Structures are given as C-alpha cells and as structure tokens.
PDB file of C-alpha atoms in Angstrom:
ATOM      1  CA  MET N  93      -0.071   0.059   0.204  1.00  0.00           C
ATOM      2  CA  PRO N  94       1.489   3.783  -1.356  1.00  0.00           C
ATOM      3  CA  THR N  95       2.529   5.838   1.639  1.00  0.00           C
ATOM      4  CA  LEU N  96      -0.292   8.166   0.381  1.00  0.00           C
ATOM      5  CA  THR N  97      -2.789   5.441   0.994  1.00  0.00           C
ATOM      6  CA  ARG N  98      -1.372   4.771   4.281  1.00  0.00           C
ATOM      7  CA  SER N  99      -2.037   8.642   4.822  1.00  0.00           C
ATOM      8  CA  PHE N 100      -5.476   8.621   3.632  1.00  0.00           C
ATOM      9  CA  VAL N 101      -6.548   5.149   5.563  1.00  0.00           C
ATOM     10  CA  LYS N 102      -4.794   6.526   9.184  1.00  0.00           C
ATOM     11  CA  ALA N 103      -6.492  10.185   9.216  1.00  0.00           C
ATOM     12  CA  SER N 104     -10.026   8.576   8.371  1.00  0.00           C
ATOM     13  CA  LEU N 105      -9.801   6.276  10.737  1.00  0.00           C
ATOM     14  CA  ILE N 106      -8.521   9.441  12.912  1.00  0.00           C
ATOM     15  CA  ALA N 107     -11.801  11.071  11.293  1.00  0.00           C
ATOM     16  CA  LEU N 108     -14.146   8.235  12.886  1.00  0.00           C
ATOM     17  CA  ILE N 109     -12.552   8.292  16.224  1.00  0.00           C
ATOM     18  CA  LEU N 110     -13.527  12.078  16.375  1.00  0.00           C
ATOM     19  CA  GLY N 111     -16.601  11.775  14.821  1.00  0.00           C
ATOM     20  CA  LEU N 112     -17.960   9.901  17.277  1.00  0.00           C
ATOM     21  CA  VAL N 113     -16.962  11.632  19.948  1.00  0.00           C
ATOM     22  CA  ALA N 114     -18.571  14.238  18.625  1.00  0.00           C
ATOM     23  CA  GLY N 115     -21.236  11.685  18.676  1.00  0.00           C
ATOM     24  CA  ILE N 116     -21.408  11.152  22.912  1.00  0.00           C
ATOM     25  CA  TRP N 117     -20.846  14.965  23.781  1.00  0.00           C
ATOM     26  CA  PRO N 118     -23.699  16.330  22.643  1.00  0.00           C
ATOM     27  CA  GLN N 119     -25.396  13.312  25.173  1.00  0.00           C
ATOM     28  CA  ILE N 120     -23.958  14.333  27.661  1.00  0.00           C
ATOM     29  CA  PRO N 121     -26.200  16.172  30.103  1.00  0.00           C
ATOM     30  CA  GLY N 122     -25.755  20.465  29.789  1.00  0.00           C
ATOM     31  CA  ALA N 123     -22.780  20.093  27.357  1.00  0.00           C
ATOM     32  CA  ALA N 124     -24.116  20.445  24.124  1.00  0.00           C
ATOM     33  CA  ILE N 125     -22.832  22.988  21.477  1.00  0.00           C
ATOM     34  CA  THR N 126     -24.234  24.587  18.697  1.00  0.00           C
ATOM     35  CA  GLY N 127     -22.597  23.709  15.620  1.00  0.00           C
ATOM     36  CA  LEU N 128     -21.946  20.372  16.494  1.00  0.00           C
ATOM     37  CA  PHE N 129     -24.061  18.117  14.870  1.00  0.00           C
ATOM     38  CA  PRO N 130     -22.673  19.021  11.941  1.00  0.00           C
ATOM     39  CA  ILE N 131     -19.385  18.947  12.422  1.00  0.00           C
ATOM     40  CA  TYR N 132     -20.433  14.573  13.648  1.00  0.00           C
ATOM     41  CA  LEU N 133     -21.789  14.272  10.527  1.00  0.00           C
ATOM     42  CA  HIS N 134     -18.727  15.736   8.313  1.00  0.00           C
ATOM     43  CA  LEU N 135     -16.136  14.429  10.347  1.00  0.00           C
ATOM     44  CA  LEU N 136     -18.017  10.468   9.464  1.00  0.00           C
ATOM     45  CA  THR N 137     -19.309  11.011   5.841  1.00  0.00           C
ATOM     46  CA  PHE N 138     -16.036  13.452   5.025  1.00  0.00           C
ATOM     47  CA  GLY N 139     -13.266  12.986   6.771  1.00  0.00           C
ATOM     48  CA  TRP N 140     -14.164   8.391   7.596  1.00  0.00           C
ATOM     49  CA  LEU N 141     -15.599   7.594   4.345  1.00  0.00           C
ATOM     50  CA  THR N 142     -15.117   9.372   1.789  1.00  0.00           C
ATOM     51  CA  GLN N 143     -11.460  10.273   2.718  1.00  0.00           C
ATOM     52  CA  LEU N 144     -11.077   6.253   2.899  1.00  0.00           C
ATOM     53  CA  ILE N 145     -12.947   6.006  -0.784  1.00  0.00           C
ATOM     54  CA  PHE N 146     -10.303   8.891  -2.027  1.00  0.00           C
ATOM     55  CA  GLY N 147      -7.376   6.583  -1.077  1.00  0.00           C
ATOM     56  CA  ILE N 148      -8.302   3.420  -1.610  1.00  0.00           C
ATOM     57  CA  ALA N 149      -9.308   4.801  -5.616  1.00  0.00           C
ATOM     58  CA  ILE N 150      -6.118   6.282  -5.562  1.00  0.00           C
ATOM     59  CA  TRP N 151      -4.789   3.135  -4.986  1.00  0.00           C
ATOM     60  CA  MET N 152      -6.613   0.766  -7.104  1.00  0.00           C
ATOM     61  CA  PHE N 153      -7.974   2.568  -9.364  1.00  0.00           C
ATOM     62  CA  PRO N 154      -6.586   1.924 -13.020  1.00  0.00           C
ATOM     63  CA  VAL N 155      -2.096   3.071 -13.004  1.00  0.00           C
ATOM     64  CA  TYR N 156      -2.402   6.822 -14.711  1.00  0.00           C
ATOM     65  CA  SER N 157       1.309   5.931 -16.160  1.00  0.00           C
ATOM     66  CA  LYS N 158       3.947   3.273 -16.104  1.00  0.00           C
ATOM     67  CA  GLU N 159       5.599   6.976 -14.635  1.00  0.00           C
ATOM     68  CA  HIS N 160       3.250   7.989 -12.021  1.00  0.00           C
ATOM     69  CA  PRO N 161       0.678   4.992 -11.695  1.00  0.00           C
ATOM     70  CA  ARG N 162      -0.955   6.895  -9.453  1.00  0.00           C
ATOM     71  CA  GLY N 163      -0.748  10.105 -10.846  1.00  0.00           C
ATOM     72  CA  PRO N 164       1.494  13.036 -10.305  1.00  0.00           C
ATOM     73  CA  GLU N 165       2.534  12.693  -6.365  1.00  0.00           C
ATOM     74  CA  TRP N 166       2.461  16.299  -5.621  1.00  0.00           C
ATOM     75  CA  LEU N 167      -1.390  16.668  -6.848  1.00  0.00           C
ATOM     76  CA  GLY N 168      -1.862  13.274  -4.605  1.00  0.00           C
ATOM     77  CA  TRP N 169      -0.735  15.186  -1.251  1.00  0.00           C
ATOM     78  CA  SER N 170      -2.514  18.484  -1.966  1.00  0.00           C
ATOM     79  CA  ILE N 171      -5.594  16.442  -1.747  1.00  0.00           C
ATOM     80  CA  PHE N 172      -4.639  15.328   1.094  1.00  0.00           C
ATOM     81  CA  ALA N 173      -3.776  18.408   2.997  1.00  0.00           C
ATOM     82  CA  CYS N 174      -6.370  20.521   1.446  1.00  0.00           C
ATOM     83  CA  LEU N 175      -9.233  17.842   2.669  1.00  0.00           C
ATOM     84  CA  ASN N 176      -7.737  17.443   6.267  1.00  0.00           C
ATOM     85  CA  LEU N 177      -6.207  20.631   7.029  1.00  0.00           C
ATOM     86  CA  GLY N 178      -9.845  22.321   5.643  1.00  0.00           C
ATOM     87  CA  LEU N 179     -12.006  19.572   7.813  1.00  0.00           C
ATOM     88  CA  LEU N 180      -9.721  20.690  10.542  1.00  0.00           C
ATOM     89  CA  LEU N 181     -10.482  24.415  10.145  1.00  0.00           C
ATOM     90  CA  ARG N 182     -14.103  23.480  10.093  1.00  0.00           C
ATOM     91  CA  VAL N 183     -14.171  21.268  13.004  1.00  0.00           C
ATOM     92  CA  ILE N 184     -12.481  24.229  15.107  1.00  0.00           C
ATOM     93  CA  PHE N 185     -14.091  27.228  13.746  1.00  0.00           C
ATOM     94  CA  GLU N 186     -17.827  25.783  13.117  1.00  0.00           C
ATOM     95  CA  PRO N 187     -18.588  25.017  16.639  1.00  0.00           C
ATOM     96  CA  LEU N 188     -16.958  28.093  17.948  1.00  0.00           C
ATOM     97  CA  GLN N 189     -18.711  30.261  15.880  1.00  0.00           C
ATOM     98  CA  GLY N 190     -21.928  29.235  17.696  1.00  0.00           C
ATOM     99  CA  ILE N 191     -20.200  29.607  20.532  1.00  0.00           C
ATOM    100  CA  SER N 192     -18.740  33.944  20.017  1.00  0.00           C
ATOM    101  CA  PRO N 193     -19.155  34.553  15.962  1.00  0.00           C
ATOM    102  CA  SER N 194     -16.681  36.674  14.696  1.00  0.00           C
ATOM    103  CA  THR N 195     -15.553  37.817  11.231  1.00  0.00           C
ATOM    104  CA  PHE N 196     -12.021  35.937  11.609  1.00  0.00           C
ATOM    105  CA  GLY N 197     -13.883  32.658  12.427  1.00  0.00           C
ATOM    106  CA  GLY N 198     -16.510  33.526   9.536  1.00  0.00           C
ATOM    107  CA  TRP N 199     -13.375  33.453   7.420  1.00  0.00           C
ATOM    108  CA  MET N 200     -12.263  30.384   8.874  1.00  0.00           C
ATOM    109  CA  LEU N 201     -15.016  28.905   7.116  1.00  0.00           C
ATOM    110  CA  VAL N 202     -14.929  30.578   4.083  1.00  0.00           C
ATOM    111  CA  LEU N 203     -10.629  28.952   3.495  1.00  0.00           C
ATOM    112  CA  ALA N 204     -12.361  25.650   4.917  1.00  0.00           C
ATOM    113  CA  ALA N 205     -15.280  25.300   2.758  1.00  0.00           C
ATOM    114  CA  VAL N 206     -12.900  26.372  -0.323  1.00  0.00           C
ATOM    115  CA  LEU N 207      -9.996  23.478   0.472  1.00  0.00           C
ATOM    116  CA  GLN N 208     -12.533  21.085   0.608  1.00  0.00           C
ATOM    117  CA  TRP N 209     -13.706  22.350  -2.700  1.00  0.00           C
ATOM    118  CA  LEU N 210     -10.686  22.110  -4.180  1.00  0.00           C
ATOM    119  CA  ALA N 211      -9.595  18.414  -2.388  1.00  0.00           C
ATOM    120  CA  GLY N 212     -12.861  17.348  -4.185  1.00  0.00           C
ATOM    121  CA  VAL N 213     -11.645  19.002  -7.492  1.00  0.00           C
ATOM    122  CA  GLY N 214      -8.237  17.368  -7.470  1.00  0.00           C
ATOM    123  CA  PHE N 215      -9.537  13.836  -7.080  1.00  0.00           C
ATOM    124  CA  ILE N 216     -11.712  13.978  -9.858  1.00  0.00           C
ATOM    125  CA  ALA N 217      -8.728  15.368 -11.658  1.00  0.00           C
ATOM    126  CA  ASN N 218      -6.629  12.739 -10.648  1.00  0.00           C
ATOM    127  CA  VAL N 219      -9.009   9.529 -11.129  1.00  0.00           C
ATOM    128  CA  TRP N 220     -11.102  10.528 -14.277  1.00  0.00           C
ATOM    129  CA  THR N 221      -8.560   9.986 -16.509  1.00  0.00           C
ATOM    130  CA  ARG N 222      -7.918   6.635 -15.072  1.00  0.00           C
ATOM    131  CA  VAL N 223     -11.561   5.226 -15.716  1.00  0.00           C
ATOM    132  CA  ARG N 224     -11.139   3.336 -18.367  1.00  0.00           C
ATOM    133  CA  GLY N 225     -10.980   0.021 -19.984  1.00  0.00           C
ATOM    134  CA  LYS N 226      -8.277  -2.392 -20.110  1.00  0.00           C
TER     135      LYS N 226
ATOM    136  CA  MET F 187     -13.293  -2.283 -16.160  1.00  0.00           C
ATOM    137  CA  PRO F 188     -16.253  -2.884 -17.759  1.00  0.00           C
ATOM    138  CA  ARG F 189     -18.045   0.210 -19.735  1.00  0.00           C
ATOM    139  CA  LEU F 190     -21.001  -0.014 -17.253  1.00  0.00           C
ATOM    140  CA  SER F 191     -18.446   0.653 -14.063  1.00  0.00           C
ATOM    141  CA  ARG F 192     -17.337   3.641 -15.970  1.00  0.00           C
ATOM    142  CA  PHE F 193     -20.606   4.980 -16.496  1.00  0.00           C
ATOM    143  CA  PHE F 194     -21.271   4.378 -12.916  1.00  0.00           C
ATOM    144  CA  ILE F 195     -17.958   5.957 -11.599  1.00  0.00           C
ATOM    145  CA  ARG F 196     -17.853   8.840 -14.156  1.00  0.00           C
ATOM    146  CA  ALA F 197     -21.369   9.986 -13.044  1.00  0.00           C
ATOM    147  CA  SER F 198     -20.204   9.766  -9.506  1.00  0.00           C
ATOM    148  CA  LEU F 199     -17.650  11.683  -9.808  1.00  0.00           C
ATOM    149  CA  VAL F 200     -19.493  14.225 -11.560  1.00  0.00           C
ATOM    150  CA  TYR F 201     -22.238  13.878  -8.505  1.00  0.00           C
ATOM    151  CA  LEU F 202     -19.349  14.837  -6.130  1.00  0.00           C
ATOM    152  CA  PHE F 203     -18.159  17.884  -8.135  1.00  0.00           C
ATOM    153  CA  LEU F 204     -21.975  19.335  -7.312  1.00  0.00           C
ATOM    154  CA  GLY F 205     -22.262  18.024  -4.446  1.00  0.00           C
ATOM    155  CA  PHE F 206     -18.801  19.786  -3.193  1.00  0.00           C
ATOM    156  CA  THR F 207     -19.524  22.312  -4.723  1.00  0.00           C
ATOM    157  CA  PHE F 208     -22.941  23.068  -3.086  1.00  0.00           C
ATOM    158  CA  GLY F 209     -21.394  22.140   0.195  1.00  0.00           C
ATOM    159  CA  ALA F 210     -18.765  24.370  -0.143  1.00  0.00           C
ATOM    160  CA  LEU F 211     -21.412  27.450  -1.086  1.00  0.00           C
ATOM    161  CA  ILE F 212     -23.552  26.412   1.809  1.00  0.00           C
ATOM    162  CA  LEU F 213     -20.166  26.461   4.323  1.00  0.00           C
ATOM    163  CA  ALA F 214     -19.161  29.654   2.884  1.00  0.00           C
ATOM    164  CA  ASN F 215     -22.194  31.277   3.817  1.00  0.00           C
ATOM    165  CA  LYS F 216     -21.927  29.811   7.561  1.00  0.00           C
ATOM    166  CA  GLY F 217     -19.348  31.653   7.579  1.00  0.00           C
ATOM    167  CA  ILE F 218     -19.674  34.922   5.743  1.00  0.00           C
ATOM    168  CA  LEU F 219     -23.477  35.187   4.742  1.00  0.00           C
ATOM    169  CA  PHE F 220     -23.488  36.623   1.132  1.00  0.00           C
ATOM    170  CA  ALA F 221     -26.572  34.525  -0.453  1.00  0.00           C
ATOM    171  CA  PRO F 222     -29.912  33.245   2.398  1.00  0.00           C
ATOM    172  CA  LEU F 223     -30.682  31.142  -1.030  1.00  0.00           C
ATOM    173  CA  VAL F 224     -28.163  29.228  -0.542  1.00  0.00           C
ATOM    174  CA  TRP F 225     -29.545  26.713   2.609  1.00  0.00           C
ATOM    175  CA  ALA F 226     -32.469  25.441  -0.340  1.00  0.00           C
ATOM    176  CA  LEU F 227     -29.231  23.567  -1.295  1.00  0.00           C
ATOM    177  CA  LEU F 228     -29.220  21.417   1.296  1.00  0.00           C
ATOM    178  CA  PRO F 229     -31.575  18.541   0.505  1.00  0.00           C
ATOM    179  CA  ALA F 230     -29.806  18.815  -2.948  1.00  0.00           C
ATOM    180  CA  HIS F 231     -26.369  18.299  -1.472  1.00  0.00           C
ATOM    181  CA  ILE F 232     -27.662  15.327   0.811  1.00  0.00           C
ATOM    182  CA  GLU F 233     -28.606  13.850  -2.042  1.00  0.00           C
ATOM    183  CA  LEU F 234     -25.733  14.321  -4.579  1.00  0.00           C
ATOM    184  CA  MET F 235     -23.693  13.041  -1.752  1.00  0.00           C
ATOM    185  CA  PHE F 236     -24.880   9.874  -0.338  1.00  0.00           C
ATOM    186  CA  LEU F 237     -27.041   8.409  -3.531  1.00  0.00           C
ATOM    187  CA  GLY F 238     -24.832  10.602  -5.929  1.00  0.00           C
ATOM    188  CA  TRP F 239     -21.502   9.982  -4.991  1.00  0.00           C
ATOM    189  CA  MET F 240     -20.958   7.299  -2.447  1.00  0.00           C
ATOM    190  CA  THR F 241     -23.399   4.514  -3.245  1.00  0.00           C
ATOM    191  CA  GLN F 242     -23.376   4.961  -7.035  1.00  0.00           C
ATOM    192  CA  LEU F 243     -19.268   4.776  -6.563  1.00  0.00           C
ATOM    193  CA  ALA F 244     -19.855   1.485  -4.704  1.00  0.00           C
ATOM    194  CA  LEU F 245     -22.405   0.427  -7.443  1.00  0.00           C
ATOM    195  CA  GLY F 246     -20.021   0.667  -9.923  1.00  0.00           C
ATOM    196  CA  VAL F 247     -16.842  -0.674  -7.903  1.00  0.00           C
ATOM    197  CA  ALA F 248     -19.349  -3.313  -7.672  1.00  0.00           C
ATOM    198  CA  PHE F 249     -20.209  -4.439 -11.253  1.00  0.00           C
ATOM    199  CA  TRP F 250     -16.477  -4.349 -11.886  1.00  0.00           C
ATOM    200  CA  ILE F 251     -14.720  -6.517  -9.041  1.00  0.00           C
ATOM    201  CA  LEU F 252     -17.684  -9.219  -8.025  1.00  0.00           C
ATOM    202  CA  PRO F 253     -17.029 -12.509  -8.816  1.00  0.00           C
ATOM    203  CA  ARG F 254     -17.273 -13.279 -12.438  1.00  0.00           C
ATOM    204  CA  LEU F 255     -19.901 -15.809 -13.771  1.00  0.00           C
ATOM    205  CA  GLY F 256     -18.193 -18.995 -15.385  1.00  0.00           C
ATOM    206  CA  SER F 257     -20.500 -18.491 -18.552  1.00  0.00           C
ATOM    207  CA  SER F 258     -20.738 -16.186 -21.781  1.00  0.00           C
ATOM    208  CA  THR F 259     -21.991 -13.843 -19.699  1.00  0.00           C
ATOM    209  CA  PRO F 260     -19.767 -13.473 -17.007  1.00  0.00           C
ATOM    210  CA  ARG F 261     -21.569 -10.660 -15.274  1.00  0.00           C
ATOM    211  CA  GLY F 262     -24.825 -11.647 -15.926  1.00  0.00           C
ATOM    212  CA  ASP F 263     -27.564 -10.423 -17.513  1.00  0.00           C
ATOM    213  CA  GLU F 264     -26.136  -6.511 -17.691  1.00  0.00           C
ATOM    214  CA  ARG F 265     -29.654  -5.279 -18.594  1.00  0.00           C
ATOM    215  CA  TRP F 266     -30.921  -5.270 -14.994  1.00  0.00           C
ATOM    216  CA  SER F 267     -27.622  -3.173 -14.208  1.00  0.00           C
ATOM    217  CA  TRP F 268     -27.992  -1.135 -16.870  1.00  0.00           C
ATOM    218  CA  ALA F 269     -31.394  -0.432 -15.779  1.00  0.00           C
ATOM    219  CA  ALA F 270     -30.094   0.293 -12.606  1.00  0.00           C
ATOM    220  CA  PHE F 271     -27.876   3.045 -14.175  1.00  0.00           C
ATOM    221  CA  ILE F 272     -30.800   4.693 -15.870  1.00  0.00           C
ATOM    222  CA  LEU F 273     -33.154   4.449 -13.439  1.00  0.00           C
ATOM    223  CA  VAL F 274     -30.880   5.456 -10.361  1.00  0.00           C
ATOM    224  CA  ASN F 275     -29.861   8.779 -12.186  1.00  0.00           C
ATOM    225  CA  LEU F 276     -33.210   9.234 -13.266  1.00  0.00           C
ATOM    226  CA  GLY F 277     -34.410   8.989  -9.815  1.00  0.00           C
ATOM    227  CA  ILE F 278     -31.449  11.655  -8.400  1.00  0.00           C
ATOM    228  CA  LEU F 279     -32.229  14.528 -11.357  1.00  0.00           C
ATOM    229  CA  VAL F 280     -35.848  14.255 -10.637  1.00  0.00           C
ATOM    230  CA  LEU F 281     -35.496  14.642  -6.453  1.00  0.00           C
ATOM    231  CA  VAL F 282     -32.667  17.625  -7.160  1.00  0.00           C
ATOM    232  CA  LEU F 283     -34.256  19.191  -9.811  1.00  0.00           C
ATOM    233  CA  SER F 284     -38.055  18.756  -7.830  1.00  0.00           C
ATOM    234  CA  PRO F 285     -38.181  21.771  -6.138  1.00  0.00           C
ATOM    235  CA  LEU F 286     -37.959  24.011  -9.420  1.00  0.00           C
ATOM    236  CA  ALA F 287     -40.642  22.570 -10.959  1.00  0.00           C
ATOM    237  CA  GLY F 288     -43.041  22.532  -8.323  1.00  0.00           C
ATOM    238  CA  ILE F 289     -44.902  19.211  -8.403  1.00  0.00           C
ATOM    239  CA  PRO F 290     -45.372  18.117  -4.553  1.00  0.00           C
ATOM    240  CA  TRP F 291     -45.279  13.878  -6.230  1.00  0.00           C
ATOM    241  CA  LEU F 292     -42.234  13.903  -8.489  1.00  0.00           C
ATOM    242  CA  GLY F 293     -40.375  13.546  -4.626  1.00  0.00           C
ATOM    243  CA  LEU F 294     -42.457  10.590  -4.178  1.00  0.00           C
ATOM    244  CA  LEU F 295     -41.701   9.484  -8.001  1.00  0.00           C
ATOM    245  CA  ALA F 296     -37.970  10.093  -7.705  1.00  0.00           C
ATOM    246  CA  ARG F 297     -37.287   7.651  -4.596  1.00  0.00           C
ATOM    247  CA  ALA F 298     -40.167   4.774  -6.301  1.00  0.00           C
ATOM    248  CA  LEU F 299     -36.764   5.474  -9.156  1.00  0.00           C
ATOM    249  CA  GLN F 300     -34.593   4.451  -7.090  1.00  0.00           C
ATOM    250  CA  THR F 301     -36.408   2.169  -5.027  1.00  0.00           C
ATOM    251  CA  LEU F 302     -36.586   0.264  -8.849  1.00  0.00           C
ATOM    252  CA  GLY F 303     -32.373   1.024  -9.638  1.00  0.00           C
ATOM    253  CA  PHE F 304     -31.405  -0.787  -6.642  1.00  0.00           C
ATOM    254  CA  ALA F 305     -33.555  -3.910  -6.734  1.00  0.00           C
ATOM    255  CA  ALA F 306     -32.728  -4.063 -10.586  1.00  0.00           C
ATOM    256  CA  PHE F 307     -29.307  -3.561  -9.325  1.00  0.00           C
ATOM    257  CA  ALA F 308     -29.039  -6.460  -6.765  1.00  0.00           C
ATOM    258  CA  LEU F 309     -31.166  -8.655  -8.974  1.00  0.00           C
ATOM    259  CA  GLY F 310     -28.619  -8.531 -11.970  1.00  0.00           C
ATOM    260  CA  ASN F 311     -25.594  -9.083  -9.660  1.00  0.00           C
ATOM    261  CA  TRP F 312     -27.230 -11.166  -6.679  1.00  0.00           C
ATOM    262  CA  GLN F 313     -25.898 -14.979  -7.787  1.00  0.00           C
ATOM    263  CA  ARG F 314     -21.905 -13.157  -8.574  1.00  0.00           C
ATOM    264  CA  ILE F 315     -22.050 -13.186  -4.380  1.00  0.00           C
ATOM    265  CA  TYR F 316     -20.708 -17.038  -3.782  1.00  0.00           C
ATOM    266  CA  PRO F 317     -18.103 -18.425  -2.205  1.00  0.00           C
ATOM    267  CA  PRO F 318     -14.635 -19.124  -3.903  1.00  0.00           C
ATOM    268  CA  LYS F 319     -14.911 -22.767  -5.095  1.00  0.00           C
ATOM    269  CA  PHE F 320     -11.568 -24.962  -4.860  1.00  0.00           C
ATOM    270  CA  PRO F 321     -11.747 -28.016  -6.428  1.00  0.00           C
ATOM    271  CA  ASN F 322     -10.000 -30.508  -3.970  1.00  0.00           C
ATOM    272  CA  ILE F 323     -12.181 -28.741  -1.151  1.00  0.00           C
ATOM    273  CA  LYS F 324     -15.771 -29.597  -0.566  1.00  0.00           C
ATOM    274  CA  GLY F 325     -18.408 -26.616   0.911  1.00  0.00           C
ATOM    275  CA  SER F 326     -17.652 -23.695   1.272  1.00  0.00           C
ATOM    276  CA  ILE F 327     -14.909 -21.518   2.953  1.00  0.00           C
TER     277      ILE F 327
END
C-alpha cells in the first residue's frame, strides 16, 4: 500500500474516532454545543467515508501511466492536505462560531469550504482519466 | 474496467463535484452570509453526496470486482445493471430538480425510481455473490 494511501486511511480512522466522540458529546447532560451536529456528520461522511474512498481509489484504480501509476505525486498530497486542513478548520471554527461569532472565524469557514472543494476537484482530476477499460 | 462501471463511476464523480460545490457554498455562507437562498441547496447536497457519489461509486466498483460467472455472460444479465444505472440517475435528477418544478409528487416518483434501480442492481448481480470454489475442498470456505 503506497504511503499516500496509508496516510489517507490512517487520517480517515482518526476522523472516525473524532466523529464518534463528537456524537458522544451532546449526550452528556448540559454539554451540548451549537454547531456540533454538522461536525459529527461531516467527520463521519467526509473525514471517514469519503477520505477512505479517496485513499483506496487512488491506490486501486487503473494506473495513470507507467511513470506515475497513481497520478502526479504532488496532486495526491495536495488532495490529502486540502481535505484534512479544510476539515480541521471546520471542526475548530464551526462550533466556535456557534459560541462566539467573529469575522475571523467566518473567514476561516470560507477557507475551510474552499480547501474541501479543492480536495474534491483534485480527486476528480486524479481519477477521471483512470476510469477506463484495459 | 467494464463500460457500465465507467458510466457509474464517472457519473458519481460528476455528482461529487456538484455535491462538493453545493456543500462549499453552504459552509462559506455560514461563515460570511452572502446569499441566504444558498440554504435551499441543502437537500440537493445530501442527495448528491449519499446516493449520487457514495452509493453510485459502490455500484460501479461492485459491478467491476464482484466474482464473475463462468459463462459467456461473466457479469450476469447486464440489462438489469444498465436499468439500475438509468433508474438511479433518473431518480437522483428528478429529486434534485423537483423543488424547481414545484410538483409535490415528483419526490415520490424520484424515490420510487431509485428503489427500483437499486432493486434491479441487486437482482442482476445476486448470483455473483458466491463463496470461492476450490476443486479439492468440499463446501464453502
């Protein structure tokens, strides 16, 4: 399994654990935080499921070329960085905006949105030409 | 990769793009309010991500890698799976576009199309889910 895929899979497992913790939190009496439910959902669907799919697809889909079987290395790592940095910003600033809204926090959410979108576009660019016959 | 898997996977990537774009707009709008109407994209975002992206990718990969049948039709009667592709995608498109049409029963029609589509996929690939066969070992492993 290539290093990039191992990073995706391990990060997805961390997101799974964090997502489950975010699910436990509101069950504690008096500990509910506004903005935590979207975090719970996105840690599980984006951080866990989508990230796991990205990692495995980059590894297992038909090769890109002989020289770069899994596509350009820089693109793979950029997808990984954008996905996890975007998710981290969201995990930090979405609940913070619920507790104490600020312009800075608002812009951090915009940045999180852009980074996550770039991760998706990067993944599509990586695998689109690899979806082919023999 | 068979042709139908390519169709399923490429369609799932298109939905991934649309779903991520809608999601990014919603999140950015949460940070800096620029268009309250963006919230109307939330049902489409959920639909595109769960059924359009994840489930359809799973169907495409399953059609590709499930064990093949040892016959002239290694992936069974492919008409079932082609029907699944058409019905599921029609269902997703109808559901995403139904709020624009304002016809209440379109949502019901969309869910019915999706259900028929997934049922067709299950029927068409049911026989391909079998244990590995080794000639010297009796029974399944």
